[in-house]
PDB file of C-alpha atoms and ligand atoms in Angstrom:
ATOM      1  CA  MET A   1     -11.115  13.414  -5.653  1.00  0.00           C
ATOM      2  CA  SER A   2     -11.709   9.904  -4.590  1.00  0.00           C
ATOM      3  CA  ILE A   3     -10.625   6.362  -5.279  1.00  0.00           C
ATOM      4  CA  THR A   4     -11.180   3.750  -7.936  1.00  0.00           C
ATOM      5  CA  VAL A   5     -11.236   0.095  -7.085  1.00  0.00           C
ATOM      6  CA  HIS A   6     -10.257  -2.664  -9.573  1.00  0.00           C
ATOM      7  CA  GLN A   7     -11.500  -6.056  -8.402  1.00  0.00           C
ATOM      8  CA  PHE A   8     -10.298  -9.373  -9.903  1.00  0.00           C
ATOM      9  CA  ALA A   9     -10.876 -13.019  -9.123  1.00  0.00           C
ATOM     10  CA  CYS A  10      -7.897 -15.308  -8.593  1.00  0.00           C
ATOM     11  CA  LEU A  11      -6.846 -18.641  -7.074  1.00  0.00           C
ATOM     12  CA  ASP A  12      -9.918 -20.780  -6.255  1.00  0.00           C
ATOM     13  CA  ASP A  13     -12.215 -18.195  -4.726  1.00  0.00           C
ATOM     14  CA  ASN A  14     -10.060 -15.182  -3.729  1.00  0.00           C
ATOM     15  CA  TYR A  15     -10.645 -11.576  -4.808  1.00  0.00           C
ATOM     16  CA  GLY A  16      -7.674  -9.284  -5.378  1.00  0.00           C
ATOM     17  CA  TYR A  17      -8.061  -5.569  -5.339  1.00  0.00           C
ATOM     18  CA  LEU A  18      -6.107  -2.613  -6.718  1.00  0.00           C
ATOM     19  CA  VAL A  19      -7.185   0.715  -5.411  1.00  0.00           C
ATOM     20  CA  ARG A  20      -6.140   3.952  -7.022  1.00  0.00           C
ATOM     21  CA  ASP A  21      -5.962   7.400  -5.441  1.00  0.00           C
ATOM     22  CA  ASP A  22      -7.456   9.375  -8.317  1.00  0.00           C
ATOM     23  CA  ALA A  23      -5.747  12.632  -7.362  1.00  0.00           C
ATOM     24  CA  SER A  24      -2.179  11.281  -7.567  1.00  0.00           C
ATOM     25  CA  GLY A  25      -2.703   8.215  -9.791  1.00  0.00           C
ATOM     26  CA  LEU A  26      -0.926   6.072  -7.229  1.00  0.00           C
ATOM     27  CA  ALA A  27      -2.281   2.613  -6.571  1.00  0.00           C
ATOM     28  CA  ALA A  28      -2.204   0.033  -3.801  1.00  0.00           C
ATOM     29  CA  ALA A  29      -2.752  -3.754  -3.948  1.00  0.00           C
ATOM     30  CA  ILE A  30      -4.827  -5.036  -1.077  1.00  0.00           C
ATOM     31  CA  ASP A  31      -2.988  -8.295  -0.363  1.00  0.00           C
ATOM     32  CA  THR A  32      -1.166 -10.371  -2.936  1.00  0.00           C
ATOM     33  CA  PRO A  33      -3.198 -13.617  -3.279  1.00  0.00           C
ATOM     34  CA  ASP A  34      -1.408 -14.479  -6.565  1.00  0.00           C
ATOM     35  CA  ALA A  35       1.549 -12.427  -7.834  1.00  0.00           C
ATOM     36  CA  ASP A  36       0.816 -13.114 -11.508  1.00  0.00           C
ATOM     37  CA  ALA A  37      -2.808 -12.063 -11.136  1.00  0.00           C
ATOM     38  CA  VAL A  38      -1.807  -8.866  -9.228  1.00  0.00           C
ATOM     39  CA  LEU A  39       0.872  -7.967 -11.807  1.00  0.00           C
ATOM     40  CA  LYS A  40      -1.631  -8.640 -14.636  1.00  0.00           C
ATOM     41  CA  ALA A  41      -4.097  -6.258 -12.955  1.00  0.00           C
ATOM     42  CA  VAL A  42      -1.376  -3.616 -12.731  1.00  0.00           C
ATOM     43  CA  LYS A  43      -0.688  -4.061 -16.450  1.00  0.00           C
ATOM     44  CA  ASP A  44      -4.389  -4.062 -17.395  1.00  0.00           C
ATOM     45  CA  THR A  45      -5.140  -0.876 -15.481  1.00  0.00           C
ATOM     46  CA  GLY A  46      -1.871   0.890 -16.370  1.00  0.00           C
ATOM     47  CA  TRP A  47      -1.821   2.083 -12.704  1.00  0.00           C
ATOM     48  CA  ARG A  48       1.351   2.902 -10.808  1.00  0.00           C
ATOM     49  CA  LEU A  49       1.642   0.424  -7.937  1.00  0.00           C
ATOM     50  CA  ALA A  50       3.096   2.239  -4.896  1.00  0.00           C
ATOM     51  CA  LEU A  51       1.975  -0.013  -2.000  1.00  0.00           C
ATOM     52  CA  ILE A  52       0.916  -3.474  -0.972  1.00  0.00           C
ATOM     53  CA  LEU A  53      -1.456  -3.316   2.000  1.00  0.00           C
ATOM     54  CA  ASN A  54      -1.551  -6.692   3.738  1.00  0.00           C
ATOM     55  CA  THR A  55      -4.428  -7.735   5.956  1.00  0.00           C
ATOM     56  CA  HIS A  56      -2.901 -10.855   7.482  1.00  0.00           C
ATOM     57  CA  TRP A  57      -0.100 -13.344   7.045  1.00  0.00           C
ATOM     58  CA  HIS A  58      -1.914 -16.221   5.256  1.00  0.00           C
ATOM     59  CA  PRO A  59      -0.221 -17.274   1.952  1.00  0.00           C
ATOM     60  CA  ASP A  60      -3.388 -16.477  -0.047  1.00  0.00           C
ATOM     61  CA  HIS A  61      -2.987 -12.844   1.147  1.00  0.00           C
ATOM     62  CA  ALA A  62       0.796 -12.274   1.441  1.00  0.00           C
ATOM     63  CA  GLY A  63       2.253 -15.046  -0.657  1.00  0.00           C
ATOM     64  CA  GLY A  64       2.758 -12.793  -3.698  1.00  0.00           C
ATOM     65  CA  ASN A  65       4.441  -9.955  -1.784  1.00  0.00           C
ATOM     66  CA  ALA A  66       8.057 -10.714  -2.804  1.00  0.00           C
ATOM     67  CA  ALA A  67       7.361 -11.208  -6.486  1.00  0.00           C
ATOM     68  CA  VAL A  68       5.084  -8.094  -6.736  1.00  0.00           C
ATOM     69  CA  LYS A  69       7.642  -5.983  -4.941  1.00  0.00           C
ATOM     70  CA  ALA A  70      10.521  -7.254  -7.185  1.00  0.00           C
ATOM     71  CA  ALA A  71       8.515  -6.442 -10.296  1.00  0.00           C
ATOM     72  CA  THR A  72       7.192  -2.971  -9.271  1.00  0.00           C
ATOM     73  CA  GLY A  73       9.460  -1.626  -6.448  1.00  0.00           C
ATOM     74  CA  CYS A  74       6.337  -0.937  -4.297  1.00  0.00           C
ATOM     75  CA  GLU A  75       6.518  -0.765  -0.512  1.00  0.00           C
ATOM     76  CA  ILE A  76       4.893  -3.343   1.646  1.00  0.00           C
ATOM     77  CA  VAL A  77       2.732  -2.344   4.584  1.00  0.00           C
ATOM     78  CA  GLY A  78       1.140  -4.775   7.021  1.00  0.00           C
ATOM     79  CA  PRO A  79       0.799  -6.204  10.457  1.00  0.00           C
ATOM     80  CA  GLN A  80       3.860  -7.627  12.169  1.00  0.00           C
ATOM     81  CA  GLU A  81       2.642 -11.269  11.702  1.00  0.00           C
ATOM     82  CA  VAL A  82       3.275 -10.976   7.893  1.00  0.00           C
ATOM     83  CA  THR A  83       6.960 -11.125   8.645  1.00  0.00           C
ATOM     84  CA  ARG A  84       6.402 -14.881   9.290  1.00  0.00           C
ATOM     85  CA  ILE A  85       6.411 -15.342   5.522  1.00  0.00           C
ATOM     86  CA  ALA A  86       7.870 -12.080   3.961  1.00  0.00           C
ATOM     87  CA  PRO A  87       9.593  -8.900   5.093  1.00  0.00           C
ATOM     88  CA  LEU A  88       7.629  -5.651   5.582  1.00  0.00           C
ATOM     89  CA  ASP A  89       8.727  -2.107   4.787  1.00  0.00           C
ATOM     90  CA  ARG A  90       6.327  -0.682   7.290  1.00  0.00           C
ATOM     91  CA  GLN A  91       4.578  -2.355  10.237  1.00  0.00           C
ATOM     92  CA  VAL A  92       1.179  -0.888  11.205  1.00  0.00           C
ATOM     93  CA  GLY A  93      -1.509  -1.558  13.827  1.00  0.00           C
ATOM     94  CA  GLU A  94      -4.743  -0.191  15.343  1.00  0.00           C
ATOM     95  CA  GLY A  95      -5.195   3.631  14.682  1.00  0.00           C
ATOM     96  CA  ASP A  96      -2.229   4.039  12.326  1.00  0.00           C
ATOM     97  CA  GLU A  97      -2.808   5.905   9.083  1.00  0.00           C
ATOM     98  CA  VAL A  98      -1.438   4.879   5.666  1.00  0.00           C
ATOM     99  CA  LYS A  99      -1.289   7.471   2.965  1.00  0.00           C
ATOM    100  CA  LEU A 100      -1.776   6.722  -0.726  1.00  0.00           C
ATOM    101  CA  GLY A 101      -1.516  10.074  -2.515  1.00  0.00           C
ATOM    102  CA  GLU A 102      -4.409  12.089  -1.015  1.00  0.00           C
ATOM    103  CA  THR A 103      -6.224   9.055   0.329  1.00  0.00           C
ATOM    104  CA  LEU A 104      -5.911   8.054   3.964  1.00  0.00           C
ATOM    105  CA  PHE A 105      -6.488   4.493   5.167  1.00  0.00           C
ATOM    106  CA  ARG A 106      -7.065   4.086   8.859  1.00  0.00           C
ATOM    107  CA  VAL A 107      -5.842   0.766  10.265  1.00  0.00           C
ATOM    108  CA  ILE A 108      -8.443  -1.122  12.278  1.00  0.00           C
ATOM    109  CA  ASP A 109      -7.180  -4.082  14.313  1.00  0.00           C
ATOM    110  CA  THR A 110      -9.584  -6.976  13.371  1.00  0.00           C
ATOM    111  CA  GLY A 111      -7.845  -9.857  14.923  1.00  0.00           C
ATOM    112  CA  GLY A 112      -9.502 -13.259  15.360  1.00  0.00           C
ATOM    113  CA  HIS A 113      -9.144 -15.110  12.038  1.00  0.00           C
ATOM    114  CA  THR A 114      -5.412 -14.611  12.715  1.00  0.00           C
ATOM    115  CA  LEU A 115      -4.154 -12.782  15.843  1.00  0.00           C
ATOM    116  CA  GLY A 116      -2.774  -9.810  13.964  1.00  0.00           C
ATOM    117  CA  HIS A 117      -5.338  -9.407  11.199  1.00  0.00           C
ATOM    118  CA  ILE A 118      -6.054  -5.756  10.279  1.00  0.00           C
ATOM    119  CA  SER A 119      -8.507  -3.957   7.994  1.00  0.00           C
ATOM    120  CA  TYR A 120      -8.029  -0.685   6.009  1.00  0.00           C
ATOM    121  CA  TYR A 121     -10.766   1.989   6.259  1.00  0.00           C
ATOM    122  CA  ASP A 122     -11.006   4.996   3.984  1.00  0.00           C
ATOM    123  CA  ALA A 123     -13.548   7.134   5.809  1.00  0.00           C
ATOM    124  CA  LYS A 124     -13.816   9.758   3.095  1.00  0.00           C
ATOM    125  CA  ASP A 125     -14.864   7.275   0.486  1.00  0.00           C
ATOM    126  CA  ARG A 126     -16.743   5.011   2.906  1.00  0.00           C
ATOM    127  CA  THR A 127     -14.745   2.007   1.851  1.00  0.00           C
ATOM    128  CA  VAL A 128     -13.182  -0.747   3.972  1.00  0.00           C
ATOM    129  CA  PHE A 129     -10.958  -3.680   2.977  1.00  0.00           C
ATOM    130  CA  VAL A 130     -11.568  -6.406   5.507  1.00  0.00           C
ATOM    131  CA  GLY A 131      -9.503  -9.398   4.310  1.00  0.00           C
ATOM    132  CA  ASP A 132     -10.850 -12.560   5.930  1.00  0.00           C
ATOM    133  CA  THR A 133     -12.602 -10.901   8.919  1.00  0.00           C
ATOM    134  CA  LEU A 134     -16.061 -10.170   7.510  1.00  0.00           C
ATOM    135  CA  PHE A 135     -17.594 -11.888   4.426  1.00  0.00           C
ATOM    136  CA  ALA A 136     -20.928 -11.394   2.736  1.00  0.00           C
ATOM    137  CA  LEU A 137     -23.216 -13.387   5.083  1.00  0.00           C
ATOM    138  CA  GLY A 138     -20.164 -14.754   6.798  1.00  0.00           C
ATOM    139  CA  CYS A 139     -16.971 -14.189   8.795  1.00  0.00           C
ATOM    140  CA  GLY A 140     -13.483 -15.751   8.897  1.00  0.00           C
ATOM    141  CA  ARG A 141     -12.771 -18.922  10.794  1.00  0.00           C
ATOM    142  CA  LEU A 142     -11.114 -18.524  14.216  1.00  0.00           C
ATOM    143  CA  PHE A 143      -7.753 -20.055  13.313  1.00  0.00           C
ATOM    144  CA  GLU A 144      -5.740 -18.112  15.955  1.00  0.00           C
ATOM    145  CA  GLY A 145      -8.033 -15.858  17.958  1.00  0.00           C
ATOM    146  CA  THR A 146     -10.899 -16.344  20.350  1.00  0.00           C
ATOM    147  CA  ALA A 147     -14.618 -15.772  19.762  1.00  0.00           C
ATOM    148  CA  ALA A 148     -14.470 -12.734  22.113  1.00  0.00           C
ATOM    149  CA  GLN A 149     -11.614 -11.212  20.076  1.00  0.00           C
ATOM    150  CA  MET A 150     -13.381 -11.800  16.764  1.00  0.00           C
ATOM    151  CA  TRP A 151     -16.660 -10.414  18.178  1.00  0.00           C
ATOM    152  CA  GLY A 152     -14.777  -7.241  19.223  1.00  0.00           C
ATOM    153  CA  SER A 153     -13.380  -6.993  15.635  1.00  0.00           C
ATOM    154  CA  LEU A 154     -16.729  -7.542  13.937  1.00  0.00           C
ATOM    155  CA  SER A 155     -18.308  -4.948  16.290  1.00  0.00           C
ATOM    156  CA  LYS A 156     -15.785  -2.373  15.174  1.00  0.00           C
ATOM    157  CA  LEU A 157     -16.657  -2.988  11.567  1.00  0.00           C
ATOM    158  CA  ALA A 158     -20.413  -3.000  12.412  1.00  0.00           C
ATOM    159  CA  ALA A 159     -19.950   0.514  13.902  1.00  0.00           C
ATOM    160  CA  LEU A 160     -18.850   1.974  10.518  1.00  0.00           C
ATOM    161  CA  PRO A 161     -21.572   3.894   8.529  1.00  0.00           C
ATOM    162  CA  ASP A 162     -24.214   1.643   6.913  1.00  0.00           C
ATOM    163  CA  ASP A 163     -23.330   2.800   3.447  1.00  0.00           C
ATOM    164  CA  THR A 164     -19.679   1.781   3.796  1.00  0.00           C
ATOM    165  CA  THR A 165     -18.623  -0.533   0.943  1.00  0.00           C
ATOM    166  CA  VAL A 166     -17.032  -3.704   2.259  1.00  0.00           C
ATOM    167  CA  TYR A 167     -14.426  -5.491   0.117  1.00  0.00           C
ATOM    168  CA  CYS A 168     -13.816  -8.996   1.430  1.00  0.00           C
ATOM    169  CA  ALA A 169     -11.197 -11.379   0.180  1.00  0.00           C
ATOM    170  CA  HIS A 170     -13.296 -14.449  -0.817  1.00  0.00           C
ATOM    171  CA  GLU A 171     -16.366 -15.440  -2.789  1.00  0.00           C
ATOM    172  CA  TYR A 172     -17.927 -17.644  -0.062  1.00  0.00           C
ATOM    173  CA  THR A 173     -21.361 -16.064  -0.219  1.00  0.00           C
ATOM    174  CA  ALA A 174     -23.520 -18.942  -1.535  1.00  0.00           C
ATOM    175  CA  SER A 175     -22.275 -21.436   1.057  1.00  0.00           C
ATOM    176  CA  ASN A 176     -22.497 -18.719   3.746  1.00  0.00           C
ATOM    177  CA  ALA A 177     -26.152 -18.156   2.688  1.00  0.00           C
ATOM    178  CA  ARG A 178     -26.972 -21.871   2.998  1.00  0.00           C
ATOM    179  CA  PHE A 179     -25.663 -21.786   6.575  1.00  0.00           C
ATOM    180  CA  ALA A 180     -27.360 -18.480   7.390  1.00  0.00           C
ATOM    181  CA  LEU A 181     -30.777 -19.944   6.292  1.00  0.00           C
ATOM    182  CA  SER A 182     -30.301 -22.828   8.675  1.00  0.00           C
ATOM    183  CA  VAL A 183     -29.929 -20.554  11.768  1.00  0.00           C
ATOM    184  CA  ASP A 184     -32.004 -17.434  10.844  1.00  0.00           C
ATOM    185  CA  GLN A 185     -35.569 -17.197   9.550  1.00  0.00           C
ATOM    186  CA  ALA A 186     -35.519 -13.454   8.966  1.00  0.00           C
ATOM    187  CA  PRO A 187     -37.435 -12.484   5.768  1.00  0.00           C
ATOM    188  CA  ALA A 188     -34.655 -10.037   4.726  1.00  0.00           C
ATOM    189  CA  LEU A 189     -32.202 -12.965   4.792  1.00  0.00           C
ATOM    190  CA  LYS A 190     -34.451 -15.190   2.639  1.00  0.00           C
ATOM    191  CA  THR A 191     -34.775 -12.378   0.122  1.00  0.00           C
ATOM    192  CA  ARG A 192     -31.027 -11.761   0.007  1.00  0.00           C
ATOM    193  CA  ALA A 193     -30.190 -15.401  -0.166  1.00  0.00           C
ATOM    194  CA  ASP A 194     -32.478 -15.866  -3.204  1.00  0.00           C
ATOM    195  CA  GLN A 195     -30.694 -12.953  -4.917  1.00  0.00           C
ATOM    196  CA  ILE A 196     -27.307 -14.496  -4.092  1.00  0.00           C
ATOM    197  CA  PHE A 197     -28.181 -17.977  -5.441  1.00  0.00           C
ATOM    198  CA  ALA A 198     -29.522 -16.338  -8.612  1.00  0.00           C
ATOM    199  CA  ALA A 199     -26.415 -14.129  -9.016  1.00  0.00           C
ATOM    200  CA  ARG A 200     -24.127 -17.072  -8.600  1.00  0.00           C
ATOM    201  CA  ALA A 201     -26.110 -19.165 -11.054  1.00  0.00           C
ATOM    202  CA  ARG A 202     -25.454 -16.346 -13.552  1.00  0.00           C
ATOM    203  CA  GLY A 203     -21.736 -16.465 -12.615  1.00  0.00           C
ATOM    204  CA  GLU A 204     -21.902 -12.980 -11.042  1.00  0.00           C
ATOM    205  CA  TRP A 205     -19.758 -11.771  -8.099  1.00  0.00           C
ATOM    206  CA  THR A 206     -21.544 -11.087  -4.757  1.00  0.00           C
ATOM    207  CA  VAL A 207     -18.703  -8.961  -3.406  1.00  0.00           C
ATOM    208  CA  PRO A 208     -18.505  -6.108  -2.483  1.00  0.00           C
ATOM    209  CA  THR A 209     -21.198  -5.820   0.186  1.00  0.00           C
ATOM    210  CA  THR A 210     -22.146  -3.037   2.627  1.00  0.00           C
ATOM    211  CA  ILE A 211     -22.032  -2.704   6.447  1.00  0.00           C
ATOM    212  CA  GLY A 212     -25.842  -2.058   6.313  1.00  0.00           C
ATOM    213  CA  ALA A 213     -26.600  -5.214   4.374  1.00  0.00           C
ATOM    214  CA  GLU A 214     -24.425  -7.305   6.710  1.00  0.00           C
ATOM    215  CA  LYS A 215     -25.954  -5.819   9.843  1.00  0.00           C
ATOM    216  CA  ALA A 216     -29.383  -6.711   8.498  1.00  0.00           C
ATOM    217  CA  THR A 217     -28.719 -10.285   7.334  1.00  0.00           C
ATOM    218  CA  ASN A 218     -25.292 -11.631   8.422  1.00  0.00           C
ATOM    219  CA  PRO A 219     -25.961 -14.313  11.123  1.00  0.00           C
ATOM    220  CA  PHE A 220     -22.650 -13.624  12.804  1.00  0.00           C
ATOM    221  CA  LEU A 221     -23.446  -9.911  13.297  1.00  0.00           C
ATOM    222  CA  ARG A 222     -26.970 -10.923  14.231  1.00  0.00           C
ATOM    223  CA  ALA A 223     -25.733 -13.479  16.758  1.00  0.00           C
ATOM    224  CA  PRO A 224     -26.976 -11.540  19.828  1.00  0.00           C
ATOM    225  CA  VAL A 225     -30.504 -11.464  18.192  1.00  0.00           C
ATOM    226  CA  LEU A 226     -30.340 -15.192  17.295  1.00  0.00           C
ATOM    227  CA  ARG A 227     -29.090 -16.242  20.717  1.00  0.00           C
ATOM    228  CA  PRO A 228     -30.494 -13.759  23.226  1.00  0.00           C
ATOM    229  CA  ASP A 229     -29.890 -16.330  25.991  1.00  0.00           C
ATOM    230  CA  LEU A 230     -26.110 -15.703  25.781  1.00  0.00           C
ATOM    231  CA  SER A 231     -23.819 -12.730  26.030  1.00  0.00           C
ATOM    232  CA  PRO A 232     -23.045 -11.132  22.656  1.00  0.00           C
ATOM    233  CA  ALA A 233     -19.581 -12.625  22.426  1.00  0.00           C
ATOM    234  CA  GLU A 234     -20.880 -16.067  23.529  1.00  0.00           C
ATOM    235  CA  ALA A 235     -23.728 -15.807  21.023  1.00  0.00           C
ATOM    236  CA  PHE A 236     -21.202 -15.087  18.334  1.00  0.00           C
ATOM    237  CA  GLY A 237     -19.055 -18.001  19.430  1.00  0.00           C
ATOM    238  CA  ALA A 238     -22.103 -20.385  19.330  1.00  0.00           C
ATOM    239  CA  VAL A 239     -23.035 -19.245  15.754  1.00  0.00           C
ATOM    240  CA  ARG A 240     -19.360 -19.609  14.712  1.00  0.00           C
ATOM    241  CA  ALA A 241     -19.158 -23.118  16.186  1.00  0.00           C
ATOM    242  CA  ALA A 242     -22.421 -24.074  14.402  1.00  0.00           C
ATOM    243  CA  LYS A 243     -20.928 -22.897  11.072  1.00  0.00           C
ATOM    244  CA  ASP A 244     -17.755 -24.912  11.724  1.00  0.00           C
ATOM    245  CA  ASP A 245     -19.924 -28.047  12.071  1.00  0.00           C
ATOM    246  CA  PHE A 246     -22.359 -27.185   9.272  1.00  0.00           C
ATOM    247  CA  LYS A 247     -22.555 -29.747   6.399  1.00  0.00           C
ATOM    248  CA  GLY A 248     -24.429 -27.849   3.811  1.00  0.00           C
TER     249      GLY A 248
HETATM  250 ZN1   ZN B   1      -6.954 -16.017   5.784  1.00  0.00          ZN
HETATM  251 FE1   FE B   2      -7.966 -16.022   2.794  1.00  0.00          FE
END
């Protein structure tokens, strides 16, 4: 048996996810960007919500926790930092395992966007939920962590198998592509950017992505190639700083 993912758009540019363990029928919400949207997804799918799996404390990720728990009785799992805005039933960190029926999610510490940001990796189904750490052609801003910390986090994700499906929390891909084209002339990036602009013009989603596609074209993962004059972490920091200043 495996998992089924239900993806929905909410707020301005967030993606919410319900993931169901097909063997047990139990479902988890990856973050709670918008309680009404999460509860509508639960209703639409008819799935039994057992868990909320938080990636980090930002309100567009944990802001709906209390309302979703009140409506469903689900348990809330997340990194300690989430308690800044809502209580947790279980606190998890690097290497911990979270069970949803027969599905196992391994917690990967991916701090940098926030200090305690985590990702949830289901090795059997080659699926990872990365919150605001890795985006299609982008990565999260460094609100709390350092470039070295974020580079370490991105390197852990890049070490997952190439065919791992990556579910990120925002549709930022077109603007990420405009920045990427400004720092990287790789033909594979140009091809992908053209596909992304066309998909967005048709109103299509560009998420999920894969580890392989990001390793090939994401300028943040390619930072050591783009800036061979620097150490990998410094190269990443330089690309991140350029994105922060980019007016595209
Ligand atoms: Zn965030
Ligand atoms: Fe976010």
